[in-house]
């Protein structure tokens, strides 16, 4: 019998390593012997590995957006496009926030409302459900149920399920009662005053009408944050507009004016940052607006989508770089996670942490 292992095995197992850079982060997690320090715990995520490290990088990327946003900017009075109301932005970085409707249905709504209330973001993009669910929650409650509740039984009881959330169908009836007189008034203003309605103008008006401090869009109205929803008819709002077209026909919403507005928000910005929760329309609409400036300077994606099926929802940020939607020198981050877990924690380590600075910046705008 040989007195040593085969050389091929020795060379394979004991292959020497090259030296790694001295400044490369070393993996180390949180030590609970230090007690329960949530700030320190979240800070340790950066060196924990896997999606925890992606979360740590997302914190850094959003804080870079905030730092750049707070930088003083000289505004040139001769800015291109100023005659058409598209003057160069006064902010160092314009932050675009996008999210899918399920996040407004969930308790993430309160984190989003906080950002709108304190004018910490500059442009919002969401779906029809992301608009209507906010107003509906001002009129009636959403409840915690279970993912496994049978659809047939729920339908018979008039209960709608969003994951493990339950929304009584009566909530949508209350929404109709609230919305229809507003649509009547909008149509009257269109006919008598020549008001040119767009989805963003409609959302602005609804934010005014709801007059409820729990609402995301009340604060967007108060702080003049534009909210874009190019598929505004794809939900209960569309149902109500459909019914209204029979009862009192003629209301028109112009999506072309809105595409110019959102693209101009990107084109005339000094720098831009994208924070996108989920995929689909909201992800692409923000990214495509940033194509008009040859890409966003900062980007954070939070979603559970995968890229193997070629969907834009699951695409990694590098695919957006190839389209010119994120700049080639940017350092974008994607966190593969449920935003209901991640986003409130992200807010706690970014916007909420810098609330005093952001409030001071708001006063100087």
Short mmCIF file of N, CA and C in Angstrom, two decimals, residues 33-118:
data_model
loop_
_atom_site.label_atom_id
_atom_site.label_comp_id
_atom_site.label_asym_id
_atom_site.label_seq_id
_atom_site.Cartn_x
_atom_site.Cartn_y
_atom_site.Cartn_z
N UNK A 33 -23.52 38.55 22.09
CA UNK A 33 -22.91 38.77 23.40
C UNK A 33 -22.81 40.26 23.71
N UNK A 34 -22.95 41.10 22.65
CA UNK A 34 -22.92 42.55 22.84
C UNK A 34 -24.29 43.08 23.30
N UNK A 35 -25.26 42.20 23.45
CA UNK A 35 -26.61 42.62 23.77
C UNK A 35 -27.42 42.83 22.49
N UNK A 36 -28.63 43.32 22.63
CA UNK A 36 -29.51 43.54 21.48
C UNK A 36 -29.43 45.00 21.06
N UNK A 37 -28.64 45.24 20.02
CA UNK A 37 -28.45 46.58 19.47
C UNK A 37 -28.87 46.51 18.01
N UNK A 38 -30.10 46.93 17.72
CA UNK A 38 -30.64 46.77 16.37
C UNK A 38 -29.86 47.57 15.34
N UNK A 39 -29.37 48.74 15.72
CA UNK A 39 -28.57 49.53 14.78
C UNK A 39 -27.30 48.78 14.40
N UNK A 40 -26.63 48.24 15.41
CA UNK A 40 -25.39 47.49 15.16
C UNK A 40 -25.69 46.21 14.38
N UNK A 41 -26.81 45.58 14.68
CA UNK A 41 -27.20 44.36 13.96
C UNK A 41 -27.37 44.64 12.47
N UNK A 42 -28.12 45.70 12.15
CA UNK A 42 -28.35 46.02 10.74
C UNK A 42 -27.06 46.48 10.06
N UNK A 43 -26.20 47.15 10.79
CA UNK A 43 -24.91 47.55 10.24
C UNK A 43 -24.06 46.35 9.90
N UNK A 44 -24.18 45.28 10.69
CA UNK A 44 -23.40 44.06 10.46
C UNK A 44 -23.83 43.29 9.21
N UNK A 45 -25.02 43.60 8.68
CA UNK A 45 -25.50 42.89 7.49
C UNK A 45 -24.54 43.03 6.32
N UNK A 46 -23.87 44.18 6.24
CA UNK A 46 -22.96 44.42 5.11
C UNK A 46 -21.89 43.35 5.02
N UNK A 47 -21.43 42.84 6.15
CA UNK A 47 -20.37 41.83 6.15
C UNK A 47 -20.89 40.44 6.51
N UNK A 48 -22.21 40.24 6.44
CA UNK A 48 -22.80 38.94 6.76
C UNK A 48 -22.79 38.00 5.56
N UNK A 49 -22.91 38.58 4.35
CA UNK A 49 -22.95 37.77 3.13
C UNK A 49 -24.37 37.59 2.60
N UNK A 50 -24.45 37.04 1.38
CA UNK A 50 -25.72 36.74 0.72
C UNK A 50 -26.60 37.99 0.62
N UNK A 51 -27.91 37.86 0.83
CA UNK A 51 -28.80 39.01 0.66
C UNK A 51 -28.66 40.03 1.79
N UNK A 52 -28.11 39.59 2.93
CA UNK A 52 -27.83 40.56 4.00
C UNK A 52 -26.83 41.59 3.51
N UNK A 53 -25.80 41.15 2.78
CA UNK A 53 -24.82 42.10 2.25
C UNK A 53 -25.43 42.98 1.17
N UNK A 54 -26.32 42.42 0.35
CA UNK A 54 -27.02 43.24 -0.64
C UNK A 54 -27.85 44.32 0.05
N UNK A 55 -28.47 43.96 1.17
CA UNK A 55 -29.23 44.93 1.97
C UNK A 55 -28.29 46.04 2.46
N UNK A 56 -27.12 45.67 2.95
CA UNK A 56 -26.15 46.66 3.40
C UNK A 56 -25.70 47.58 2.28
N UNK A 57 -25.50 47.03 1.10
CA UNK A 57 -25.12 47.85 -0.06
C UNK A 57 -26.26 48.77 -0.48
N UNK A 58 -27.51 48.29 -0.35
CA UNK A 58 -28.67 49.13 -0.67
C UNK A 58 -28.75 50.33 0.26
N UNK A 59 -28.44 50.12 1.54
CA UNK A 59 -28.40 51.24 2.50
C UNK A 59 -27.38 52.27 2.03
N UNK A 60 -26.20 51.81 1.66
CA UNK A 60 -25.15 52.73 1.19
C UNK A 60 -25.60 53.49 -0.06
N UNK A 61 -26.24 52.78 -1.00
CA UNK A 61 -26.64 53.42 -2.27
C UNK A 61 -27.71 54.48 -2.03
N UNK A 62 -28.68 54.19 -1.16
CA UNK A 62 -29.73 55.19 -0.87
C UNK A 62 -29.14 56.38 -0.12
N UNK A 63 -28.22 56.11 0.79
CA UNK A 63 -27.58 57.23 1.50
C UNK A 63 -26.75 58.09 0.56
N UNK A 64 -26.17 57.49 -0.48
CA UNK A 64 -25.48 58.29 -1.50
C UNK A 64 -26.47 59.21 -2.21
N UNK A 65 -27.67 58.69 -2.51
CA UNK A 65 -28.71 59.51 -3.14
C UNK A 65 -29.06 60.70 -2.25
N UNK A 66 -29.25 60.41 -0.96
CA UNK A 66 -29.65 61.45 -0.02
C UNK A 66 -28.56 62.51 0.11
N UNK A 67 -27.30 62.07 0.23
CA UNK A 67 -26.18 63.01 0.34
C UNK A 67 -26.12 63.92 -0.89
N UNK A 68 -26.27 63.31 -2.06
CA UNK A 68 -26.21 64.11 -3.30
C UNK A 68 -27.42 65.04 -3.39
N UNK A 69 -28.58 64.58 -2.95
CA UNK A 69 -29.81 65.40 -2.98
C UNK A 69 -29.66 66.66 -2.14
N UNK A 70 -28.90 66.55 -1.04
CA UNK A 70 -28.75 67.66 -0.11
C UNK A 70 -27.67 68.65 -0.53
N UNK A 71 -26.89 68.30 -1.55
CA UNK A 71 -25.84 69.21 -1.99
C UNK A 71 -26.45 70.46 -2.62
N UNK A 72 -25.91 71.64 -2.30
CA UNK A 72 -26.44 72.87 -2.92
C UNK A 72 -26.17 72.88 -4.42
N UNK A 73 -27.12 73.38 -5.17
CA UNK A 73 -27.02 73.40 -6.63
C UNK A 73 -27.26 74.81 -7.13
N UNK A 74 -26.39 75.27 -8.02
CA UNK A 74 -26.61 76.55 -8.67
C UNK A 74 -27.56 76.35 -9.84
N UNK A 75 -28.63 77.13 -9.88
CA UNK A 75 -29.61 77.02 -10.95
C UNK A 75 -29.32 78.07 -12.00
N UNK A 76 -29.09 77.63 -13.22
CA UNK A 76 -28.82 78.54 -14.33
C UNK A 76 -30.14 79.04 -14.89
N UNK A 77 -30.35 80.36 -14.87
CA UNK A 77 -31.62 80.93 -15.35
C UNK A 77 -31.86 80.64 -16.82
N UNK A 78 -30.79 80.35 -17.55
CA UNK A 78 -30.95 80.08 -18.98
C UNK A 78 -31.04 78.61 -19.29
N UNK A 79 -31.50 77.82 -18.32
CA UNK A 79 -31.56 76.37 -18.52
C UNK A 79 -32.40 76.00 -19.72
N UNK A 80 -31.95 74.98 -20.42
CA UNK A 80 -32.70 74.48 -21.58
C UNK A 80 -34.09 74.05 -21.16
N UNK A 81 -35.08 74.42 -21.92
CA UNK A 81 -36.45 73.98 -21.66
C UNK A 81 -37.20 74.82 -20.65
N UNK A 82 -36.57 75.89 -20.13
CA UNK A 82 -37.21 76.67 -19.08
C UNK A 82 -38.48 77.34 -19.58
N UNK A 83 -38.53 77.68 -20.86
CA UNK A 83 -39.72 78.35 -21.39
C UNK A 83 -40.96 77.47 -21.29
N UNK A 84 -40.78 76.17 -21.36
CA UNK A 84 -41.93 75.26 -21.29
C UNK A 84 -42.13 74.72 -19.88
N UNK A 85 -41.53 75.38 -18.89
CA UNK A 85 -41.72 74.95 -17.51
C UNK A 85 -40.86 73.77 -17.13
N UNK A 86 -39.82 73.49 -17.90
CA UNK A 86 -38.97 72.34 -17.63
C UNK A 86 -37.58 72.81 -17.23
N UNK A 87 -37.54 73.70 -16.24
CA UNK A 87 -36.28 74.29 -15.80
C UNK A 87 -35.41 73.27 -15.10
N UNK A 88 -34.11 73.55 -15.09
CA UNK A 88 -33.16 72.68 -14.40
C UNK A 88 -33.55 72.54 -12.94
N UNK A 89 -33.47 71.31 -12.42
CA UNK A 89 -33.90 71.02 -11.05
C UNK A 89 -32.98 71.68 -10.03
N UNK A 90 -33.57 72.11 -8.90
CA UNK A 90 -32.80 72.73 -7.83
C UNK A 90 -32.15 71.71 -6.91
N UNK A 91 -32.52 70.46 -7.02
CA UNK A 91 -31.99 69.41 -6.15
C UNK A 91 -30.72 68.80 -6.72
N UNK A 92 -29.82 68.39 -5.82
CA UNK A 92 -28.62 67.72 -6.27
C UNK A 92 -28.91 66.35 -6.86
N UNK A 93 -29.96 65.70 -6.36
CA UNK A 93 -30.38 64.39 -6.88
C UNK A 93 -31.89 64.28 -6.77
N UNK A 94 -32.53 63.94 -7.86
CA UNK A 94 -33.98 63.72 -7.89
C UNK A 94 -34.24 62.24 -7.64
N UNK A 95 -34.99 61.92 -6.59
CA UNK A 95 -35.22 60.52 -6.20
C UNK A 95 -36.59 60.07 -6.69
N UNK A 96 -36.57 59.03 -7.52
CA UNK A 96 -37.79 58.38 -8.02
C UNK A 96 -38.09 57.17 -7.14
N UNK A 97 -39.32 57.09 -6.64
CA UNK A 97 -39.77 55.94 -5.85
C UNK A 97 -40.89 55.24 -6.59
N UNK A 98 -40.74 53.94 -6.81
CA UNK A 98 -41.78 53.15 -7.45
C UNK A 98 -42.14 51.94 -6.60
N UNK A 99 -43.41 51.56 -6.62
CA UNK A 99 -43.85 50.40 -5.83
C UNK A 99 -45.13 49.84 -6.43
N UNK A 100 -45.33 48.56 -6.21
CA UNK A 100 -46.53 47.88 -6.70
C UNK A 100 -47.67 48.03 -5.69
N UNK A 101 -48.88 47.72 -6.14
CA UNK A 101 -50.07 48.02 -5.33
C UNK A 101 -50.13 47.22 -4.03
N UNK A 102 -49.60 45.99 -4.04
CA UNK A 102 -49.69 45.16 -2.83
C UNK A 102 -49.00 45.80 -1.63
N UNK A 103 -48.02 46.67 -1.90
CA UNK A 103 -47.30 47.31 -0.79
C UNK A 103 -48.14 48.39 -0.13
N UNK A 104 -49.01 49.04 -0.90
CA UNK A 104 -49.96 49.99 -0.31
C UNK A 104 -51.03 49.23 0.46
N UNK A 105 -51.44 48.07 -0.05
CA UNK A 105 -52.41 47.23 0.68
C UNK A 105 -51.83 46.78 2.01
N UNK A 106 -50.53 46.57 2.06
CA UNK A 106 -49.85 46.11 3.27
C UNK A 106 -49.47 47.29 4.16
N UNK A 107 -48.82 46.97 5.27
CA UNK A 107 -48.36 48.00 6.19
C UNK A 107 -47.16 48.79 5.71
N UNK A 108 -46.59 48.41 4.57
CA UNK A 108 -45.51 49.21 3.98
C UNK A 108 -46.03 50.59 3.59
N UNK A 109 -47.34 50.68 3.43
CA UNK A 109 -47.96 51.98 3.12
C UNK A 109 -47.49 53.06 4.10
N UNK A 110 -47.37 52.72 5.37
CA UNK A 110 -47.00 53.73 6.36
C UNK A 110 -45.57 54.22 6.16
N UNK A 111 -44.68 53.34 5.70
CA UNK A 111 -43.31 53.77 5.40
C UNK A 111 -43.29 54.70 4.19
N UNK A 112 -44.10 54.37 3.19
CA UNK A 112 -44.18 55.20 1.99
C UNK A 112 -44.80 56.55 2.33
N UNK A 113 -45.85 56.53 3.14
CA UNK A 113 -46.49 57.79 3.55
C UNK A 113 -45.52 58.69 4.28
N UNK A 114 -44.67 58.10 5.13
CA UNK A 114 -43.66 58.88 5.85
C UNK A 114 -42.77 59.64 4.88
N UNK A 115 -42.35 58.98 3.81
CA UNK A 115 -41.48 59.62 2.82
C UNK A 115 -42.19 60.76 2.11
N UNK A 116 -43.47 60.56 1.78
CA UNK A 116 -44.25 61.62 1.12
C UNK A 116 -44.54 62.76 2.09
N UNK A 117 -44.87 62.42 3.33
CA UNK A 117 -45.21 63.42 4.34
C UNK A 117 -44.07 64.40 4.57
N UNK A 118 -42.84 63.90 4.54
CA UNK A 118 -41.68 64.74 4.81
C UNK A 118 -40.90 65.10 3.54
#
